[in-house]
XYZ file of C-alpha atoms in Angstrom:
513
model
C 68.131 86.696 120.775
C 71.899 86.916 120.413
C 74.029 85.731 117.465
C 77.682 85.950 116.456
C 79.141 85.907 112.932
C 82.779 85.913 111.848
C 84.339 88.226 109.288
C 87.616 90.073 108.681
C 88.888 93.619 108.255
C 91.897 95.172 106.547
C 94.859 96.777 108.259
C 97.382 97.790 105.622
C 97.557 94.778 103.299
C 96.882 92.209 106.014
C 93.563 90.957 107.300
C 92.517 90.588 110.921
C 89.547 88.656 112.400
C 86.386 90.529 113.364
C 83.405 89.200 115.297
C 80.064 90.692 114.261
C 77.629 90.363 117.168
C 73.920 91.097 116.939
C 71.265 91.218 119.626
C 67.513 91.565 119.000
C 65.354 92.236 122.056
C 62.572 94.232 123.587
C 62.929 97.950 123.982
C 62.551 101.117 121.980
C 62.715 100.017 118.311
C 65.913 101.065 116.576
C 69.131 99.930 114.923
C 72.276 100.702 116.904
C 75.866 100.028 115.775
C 79.003 100.186 117.932
C 82.654 99.162 117.640
C 84.854 102.086 116.402
C 83.347 102.311 112.928
C 84.208 104.392 109.874
C 81.436 106.323 108.130
C 80.966 103.724 105.373
C 80.482 101.020 108.021
C 77.909 103.110 109.894
C 76.039 103.650 106.627
C 75.626 99.865 106.407
C 72.589 100.236 108.697
C 70.415 101.507 105.839
C 71.932 99.119 103.297
C 71.281 96.100 105.508
C 67.700 97.053 106.453
C 66.706 97.875 102.873
C 68.467 94.819 101.384
C 66.670 92.509 103.833
C 63.310 94.152 103.084
C 63.817 93.777 99.318
C 64.876 90.147 99.840
C 61.540 89.259 101.440
C 62.440 89.563 105.124
C 60.486 92.038 107.265
C 62.223 93.163 110.429
C 59.874 93.260 113.401
C 60.004 96.508 115.419
C 62.644 95.464 117.935
C 65.739 96.992 119.441
C 68.640 95.779 117.267
C 72.221 96.232 118.495
C 75.206 95.334 116.332
C 78.759 95.272 117.683
C 81.966 94.781 115.699
C 84.750 93.387 117.871
C 87.565 94.129 118.722
C 86.222 97.551 119.650
C 89.634 99.241 119.830
C 90.478 98.673 116.131
C 88.901 100.941 113.532
C 86.781 99.114 110.939
C 86.432 100.561 107.478
C 85.266 99.397 104.074
C 82.006 97.767 103.000
C 82.933 94.097 103.509
C 80.972 93.973 106.797
C 77.548 94.406 105.140
C 76.960 90.688 104.513
C 78.112 89.462 107.968
C 75.977 92.150 109.637
C 72.923 91.056 107.644
C 73.542 87.399 108.503
C 74.019 88.260 112.184
C 70.747 90.205 112.261
C 68.882 87.400 110.478
C 70.080 84.722 112.892
C 69.362 87.010 115.856
C 65.770 87.156 114.578
C 65.778 83.350 114.559
C 66.262 82.746 110.843
C 68.423 79.768 109.881
C 70.510 77.154 111.638
C 73.120 78.560 114.081
C 75.397 75.601 113.220
C 76.148 77.257 109.845
C 77.872 80.130 111.645
C 80.281 78.175 113.809
C 83.044 77.455 111.283
C 82.069 79.970 108.569
C 83.084 83.511 107.661
C 81.136 86.087 105.659
C 82.490 88.890 103.465
C 80.624 91.152 101.058
C 78.879 94.456 100.335
C 75.109 94.744 99.920
C 73.104 96.653 97.367
C 69.693 98.044 98.252
C 68.109 95.387 96.041
C 69.760 92.619 98.066
C 72.531 91.877 95.599
C 75.892 90.927 97.122
C 78.613 93.118 95.584
C 82.381 92.487 95.346
C 84.850 94.126 97.735
C 88.579 94.874 97.758
C 91.259 92.912 99.602
C 89.568 89.505 99.546
C 92.920 87.679 99.314
C 93.980 89.164 102.649
C 90.554 88.809 104.257
C 90.139 85.123 103.371
C 93.733 84.414 104.432
C 92.968 85.892 107.862
C 89.853 83.708 108.157
C 91.748 80.579 107.143
C 94.512 81.311 109.648
C 91.976 81.628 112.460
C 90.663 78.124 111.743
C 87.559 78.808 109.658
C 86.712 76.063 107.184
C 84.304 77.937 104.933
C 83.891 81.476 103.624
C 80.851 83.025 101.912
C 81.901 85.549 99.252
C 80.384 87.609 96.422
C 80.414 85.685 93.127
C 82.908 88.130 91.599
C 85.414 87.495 94.415
C 85.425 83.700 94.094
C 88.767 83.611 92.179
C 90.567 85.480 94.971
C 89.039 83.312 97.665
C 90.007 80.095 95.938
C 93.567 81.297 95.369
C 94.137 81.285 99.138
C 93.591 77.532 99.390
C 92.796 75.248 102.367
C 89.376 76.844 102.891
C 86.016 76.145 101.225
C 84.563 79.017 99.192
C 80.834 79.536 98.678
C 79.705 82.132 96.145
C 76.679 84.304 96.990
C 74.741 86.397 94.458
C 72.020 87.934 96.632
C 70.501 87.918 100.122
C 67.639 85.720 98.984
C 70.127 82.966 98.230
C 71.895 83.598 101.553
C 68.628 83.274 103.495
C 67.847 80.003 101.709
C 71.276 78.569 102.607
C 70.860 79.606 106.242
C 67.547 77.778 106.411
C 68.805 74.724 104.495
C 72.545 74.163 105.192
C 72.454 70.920 103.185
C 72.181 73.040 100.015
C 75.570 74.697 100.628
C 77.920 73.731 97.791
C 81.548 74.826 97.749
C 83.163 76.089 94.558
C 85.405 73.508 92.921
C 87.246 75.368 90.154
C 91.033 75.257 90.215
C 92.684 78.486 91.278
C 95.116 78.032 88.356
C 92.289 79.022 86.009
C 92.336 82.453 87.657
C 96.084 83.009 87.184
C 97.104 85.803 84.857
C 98.915 84.393 81.814
C 102.625 85.232 82.284
C 103.526 84.342 78.704
C 101.715 87.228 77.044
C 104.557 89.672 76.549
C 103.977 92.815 74.511
C 107.647 93.856 74.377
C 110.810 91.897 73.650
C 114.548 92.550 73.767
C 114.830 91.494 70.139
C 113.350 94.914 69.297
C 116.359 96.703 70.803
C 119.019 97.383 68.171
C 122.600 98.177 69.143
C 123.420 99.229 72.740
C 125.310 96.009 73.496
C 126.776 97.380 76.749
C 123.345 98.487 77.952
C 121.852 95.097 77.174
C 124.634 93.381 79.117
C 124.205 95.662 82.142
C 120.443 95.087 82.091
C 120.950 91.318 82.086
C 123.219 91.582 85.136
C 120.671 93.789 86.902
C 117.899 91.268 86.257
C 120.018 88.287 87.355
C 121.030 89.724 90.741
C 118.153 92.218 91.261
C 120.556 95.142 91.153
C 119.279 98.710 90.886
C 120.334 100.280 87.592
C 120.645 103.811 86.190
C 120.580 104.526 82.449
C 122.250 107.802 81.502
C 122.472 109.188 77.986
C 121.096 111.587 75.371
C 117.394 111.651 74.506
C 116.203 109.040 72.039
C 119.044 106.602 72.728
C 116.774 103.805 74.009
C 116.924 104.217 77.799
C 113.188 103.850 78.358
C 112.888 101.170 75.680
C 115.413 98.924 77.425
C 114.028 99.584 80.923
C 110.494 98.654 79.875
C 111.786 95.272 78.726
C 113.432 94.466 82.047
C 110.485 92.395 83.351
C 110.602 90.198 80.223
C 114.017 88.814 81.202
C 113.428 88.456 84.938
C 112.801 84.996 86.358
C 109.217 83.839 86.849
C 107.538 84.578 90.160
C 107.247 81.828 92.738
C 103.778 81.037 94.194
C 104.758 82.903 97.367
C 105.727 85.991 95.366
C 102.524 85.784 93.323
C 100.432 85.793 96.493
C 102.384 88.695 98.032
C 102.069 90.858 94.906
C 98.432 89.934 94.341
C 97.506 90.890 97.928
C 98.764 94.430 97.321
C 96.820 94.731 94.065
C 93.732 93.174 95.678
C 93.758 95.726 98.500
C 94.055 98.526 95.921
C 91.283 97.027 93.747
C 93.659 96.661 90.795
C 93.483 92.938 89.994
C 92.515 92.173 86.368
C 88.850 91.158 85.967
C 88.335 87.458 86.651
C 91.912 86.995 87.892
C 93.128 86.334 91.414
C 96.901 85.968 91.039
C 99.277 88.062 88.973
C 101.531 85.928 86.793
C 103.870 88.651 85.509
C 106.251 90.726 87.561
C 104.895 94.245 88.133
C 106.230 97.180 86.146
C 105.350 100.605 87.502
C 106.409 103.840 85.833
C 104.942 106.791 87.788
C 105.097 110.291 86.305
C 107.732 112.613 87.718
C 105.030 114.839 89.275
C 104.201 112.097 91.812
C 104.004 113.136 95.475
C 106.080 111.481 98.223
C 102.900 110.021 99.737
C 101.839 108.451 96.430
C 105.338 107.028 95.991
C 105.717 105.496 99.442
C 102.090 104.980 100.410
C 100.239 106.709 103.181
C 97.114 108.666 103.943
C 95.298 109.063 107.226
C 94.717 105.324 107.127
C 97.760 104.032 105.197
C 97.373 102.498 101.752
C 100.115 101.056 99.494
C 101.951 103.403 97.131
C 103.867 102.909 93.883
C 106.793 101.445 95.796
C 104.639 98.567 97.058
C 102.762 98.156 93.770
C 106.155 97.541 92.124
C 107.341 95.080 94.784
C 108.893 91.898 93.295
C 109.075 93.757 89.998
C 110.466 96.946 88.462
C 109.959 100.536 89.607
C 110.956 102.649 86.603
C 111.627 106.340 87.171
C 112.003 108.084 83.819
C 113.412 111.630 83.788
C 115.008 110.846 87.149
C 116.155 114.392 88.097
C 112.697 115.822 87.390
C 111.128 113.995 90.343
C 110.578 115.986 93.519
C 113.545 115.585 95.819
C 111.285 114.442 98.673
C 109.809 111.695 96.473
C 113.295 110.400 95.635
C 114.846 110.641 99.083
C 111.974 108.657 100.546
C 113.289 105.653 98.572
C 116.601 105.425 100.395
C 115.596 103.307 103.393
C 113.110 101.017 101.549
C 115.719 100.186 98.889
C 117.956 98.842 101.634
C 115.342 97.106 103.798
C 113.002 95.827 101.029
C 110.015 97.102 103.017
C 108.517 100.393 104.139
C 106.803 101.236 107.419
C 104.111 103.925 107.318
C 103.244 105.279 110.775
C 100.211 107.414 111.506
C 98.244 108.429 114.620
C 95.833 105.525 114.127
C 98.633 102.943 113.789
C 101.432 101.785 111.538
C 101.519 99.427 108.568
C 104.401 97.567 106.943
C 104.199 97.325 103.150
C 106.497 95.269 100.885
C 109.046 97.253 98.863
C 111.301 94.623 97.276
C 111.742 96.507 94.009
C 114.371 96.584 91.324
C 114.827 100.312 90.786
C 115.479 101.286 87.179
C 116.028 104.977 86.504
C 116.727 106.893 83.296
C 118.048 110.406 82.889
C 119.740 112.815 80.541
C 123.201 114.112 81.537
C 122.108 117.764 81.374
C 118.986 119.911 80.792
C 119.354 119.793 76.996
C 120.431 116.161 77.114
C 123.628 116.148 75.037
C 126.462 116.766 77.521
C 129.430 116.126 77.139
C 129.024 116.543 73.352
C 129.866 120.263 73.192
C 128.977 120.392 69.498
C 125.350 119.871 70.514
C 125.192 120.746 74.238
C 124.346 124.380 74.990
C 124.416 124.077 78.795
C 127.091 125.779 80.849
C 128.937 123.959 83.609
C 126.787 125.464 86.354
C 123.597 124.269 84.667
C 124.989 120.773 84.230
C 126.202 120.638 87.820
C 122.860 121.881 89.147
C 120.959 119.329 87.043
C 123.096 116.389 88.155
C 122.960 117.673 91.725
C 119.243 116.889 91.856
C 120.312 113.279 92.460
C 121.880 113.096 95.915
C 124.983 111.020 96.532
C 123.282 108.888 99.233
C 120.573 107.906 96.730
C 123.166 107.352 94.016
C 124.979 104.920 96.296
C 121.846 102.756 96.403
C 122.222 102.184 92.663
C 124.469 99.225 91.874
C 124.940 99.720 88.126
C 125.319 102.949 86.153
C 125.478 102.528 82.381
C 125.748 105.101 79.606
C 123.701 104.809 76.427
C 125.358 105.998 73.238
C 123.572 107.869 70.434
C 121.820 105.489 68.063
C 123.394 105.276 64.600
C 121.542 104.883 61.325
C 122.923 101.358 61.034
C 121.506 100.515 64.494
C 118.045 101.704 63.514
C 118.117 99.796 60.239
C 119.634 96.676 61.854
C 117.991 93.337 61.294
C 115.741 92.291 64.168
C 116.656 88.641 63.591
C 120.206 89.397 64.730
C 119.052 90.570 68.166
C 118.826 88.184 71.094
C 115.197 87.686 72.252
C 114.027 88.019 75.844
C 113.387 84.287 76.248
C 117.037 83.423 75.600
C 118.303 86.095 77.995
C 115.798 84.930 80.616
C 117.239 81.422 80.462
C 120.653 82.714 81.533
C 119.060 84.894 84.214
C 117.130 81.923 85.598
C 120.263 79.761 85.635
C 122.030 82.434 87.689
C 118.943 82.624 89.889
C 119.116 78.906 90.615
C 122.743 79.280 91.685
C 121.749 82.074 94.080
C 118.781 80.068 95.375
C 121.039 77.148 96.322
C 123.658 79.468 97.792
C 121.262 81.262 100.130
C 118.931 78.343 100.877
C 117.305 78.716 104.283
C 118.719 82.203 104.912
C 115.751 84.281 103.742
C 117.925 85.806 100.988
C 117.174 85.081 97.348
C 119.416 87.397 95.304
C 122.962 88.717 95.513
C 121.748 92.303 95.933
C 120.142 91.325 99.264
C 123.396 90.115 100.866
C 124.500 91.701 104.106
C 128.109 92.265 105.112
C 128.353 88.775 106.617
C 127.196 87.096 103.402
C 129.522 89.291 101.351
C 132.511 88.117 103.397
C 131.372 84.501 103.033
C 130.480 84.363 99.327
C 132.606 87.119 97.753
C 136.089 85.855 98.586
C 138.816 87.383 96.383
C 142.242 86.220 95.372
C 145.303 88.414 95.937
C 145.205 89.861 92.399
C 141.515 90.707 92.647
C 141.984 92.122 96.141
C 144.718 94.487 94.915
C 142.480 95.611 92.047
C 139.583 96.363 94.385
C 141.865 98.199 96.795
C 143.084 100.508 94.033
C 139.500 101.138 92.907
C 138.430 101.868 96.472
C 141.149 104.484 96.884
C 141.009 106.138 93.464
C 137.200 106.298 93.306
C 136.894 107.243 96.988
C 134.259 104.602 97.572
C 132.181 104.297 100.708
C 131.672 100.992 102.505
C 128.318 100.672 100.726
C 129.955 101.276 97.340
C 132.603 98.674 98.155
C 129.955 96.061 98.923
C 127.923 97.001 95.850
C 130.896 96.217 93.606
C 131.387 92.825 95.235
C 127.693 91.947 94.917
C 127.631 92.872 91.223
C 130.863 90.927 90.640
C 129.276 87.905 92.330
C 126.313 88.113 89.934
C 128.598 88.430 86.898
C 130.474 85.331 88.052
C 127.170 83.477 88.485
C 126.150 84.367 84.923
C 129.551 83.056 83.839
C 129.020 79.838 85.812
C 132.101 80.505 87.928
C 132.414 79.583 91.595
C 135.071 82.239 92.180
C 135.078 85.947 91.397
C 137.792 86.465 88.796
C 139.598 89.591 87.699
C 137.371 90.043 84.643
C 134.236 89.799 86.785
C 135.553 92.338 89.264
C 136.798 94.690 86.534
C 133.390 94.709 84.860
C 131.657 95.407 88.173
C 134.043 98.309 88.876
C 133.405 99.741 85.403
C 129.733 100.156 86.275
C 130.779 102.753 88.891
C 132.763 104.842 86.391
C 129.820 107.068 85.454
C 129.352 108.053 89.068
C 132.940 109.337 89.138
C 132.703 110.859 85.644
C 129.554 112.910 86.235
C 129.255 113.303 90.013
C 132.786 112.677 91.308
C 135.078 115.530 90.428
C 132.720 118.033 88.886
C 132.016 118.594 85.185
């Protein structure tokens, strides 16, 4: 007897439909699997046979053939165990075939018949919903992810015994009814706050601008001046994620098996701070069969690179294209995958190996050492950074300052969200959400300057020897500053402040040290 069951596989962070076909007939008894399968899928033969035996079903000595279609796409992972078991059962004549018509099955099997959770359920269920399936059978632990997709009924399964009973009696099938909001990570639980940052008024201002327009930012200064402390508080002042952003971020974490227990959607913007020993593949994603890297795990949030010059040059240079395109394409022999990479890059570094240049009373580095250290950051990568800000040494008065005098994250976030609303209305329907994402056409349209401002920018362009990218970066930052100020036009003060955030590039990398 022949049967067909529907499931889904993972390709990058997206799901694709898979048909699991089973045929039980006369012939030399055996269990045969075909369909371009990875080793863990082939091993499902023993898991399925043993799980069915321990669930009270004895397989008669028949020739069993299982095919996973399409046959030209490699299937990996353990999510095909449950659909294979269901296909074999129905091919043996167990259950009502009508249950299979509009249903999908996803799950791993234990030898005792228990249905175990799998990774990437958000993407898998989304693929099933998009192909017109009305119901999906999932492991109990994966119910939150399934329900977060919406517009598809979710049925939780604990073991194969329960699955066999539902196949025999479809009237007992009950869909889960909990609200997906109960599985949303609480975005209000913040462990850090800007009120803990004393002094560094310029740094706080630059960080607010970076958060409002999603501009990449570089903190440069001596050790212990608060660079990392400020950067780690960046997510606390960024606007809340939209439902679409929550789903995009959560799909990446679901595929990597990194969702918090019992949660299906991430409520807080990601903050990733990889160590400087990270490899280029771990940064960008990859492998023989590509998986997301730190760049994608930080998408829609902050990628913080502390000790910026200490990273391998290959790991840094690999960021150049994704920072411009907001995505990264990983190509391998077995295919290519596109991963999201819409990050706000925040980097922190010392100005020299000892960290105290240009304070010659404390800096012991010679000019060649300083130049070599700064030279680890290439100019093309530096041009992808919109804002460079210098942190000053912390004074005793700053350390002993009253916390009550510092502005908290919630108040800064209000201004950032107001600027975000202005940008949302400005770019409505264009696929752009923040000023940093503007192309040259949008810059010409929304960054119109008066004659005074145009003369100022022309002088800056010539004296600082800016590239076309640097020119546009200044205009984008100035547009964000004007939005924070509630101004429709870019004024001289907005433009001057934006230009000042390029001064460090000229000071440290422009004309030598």
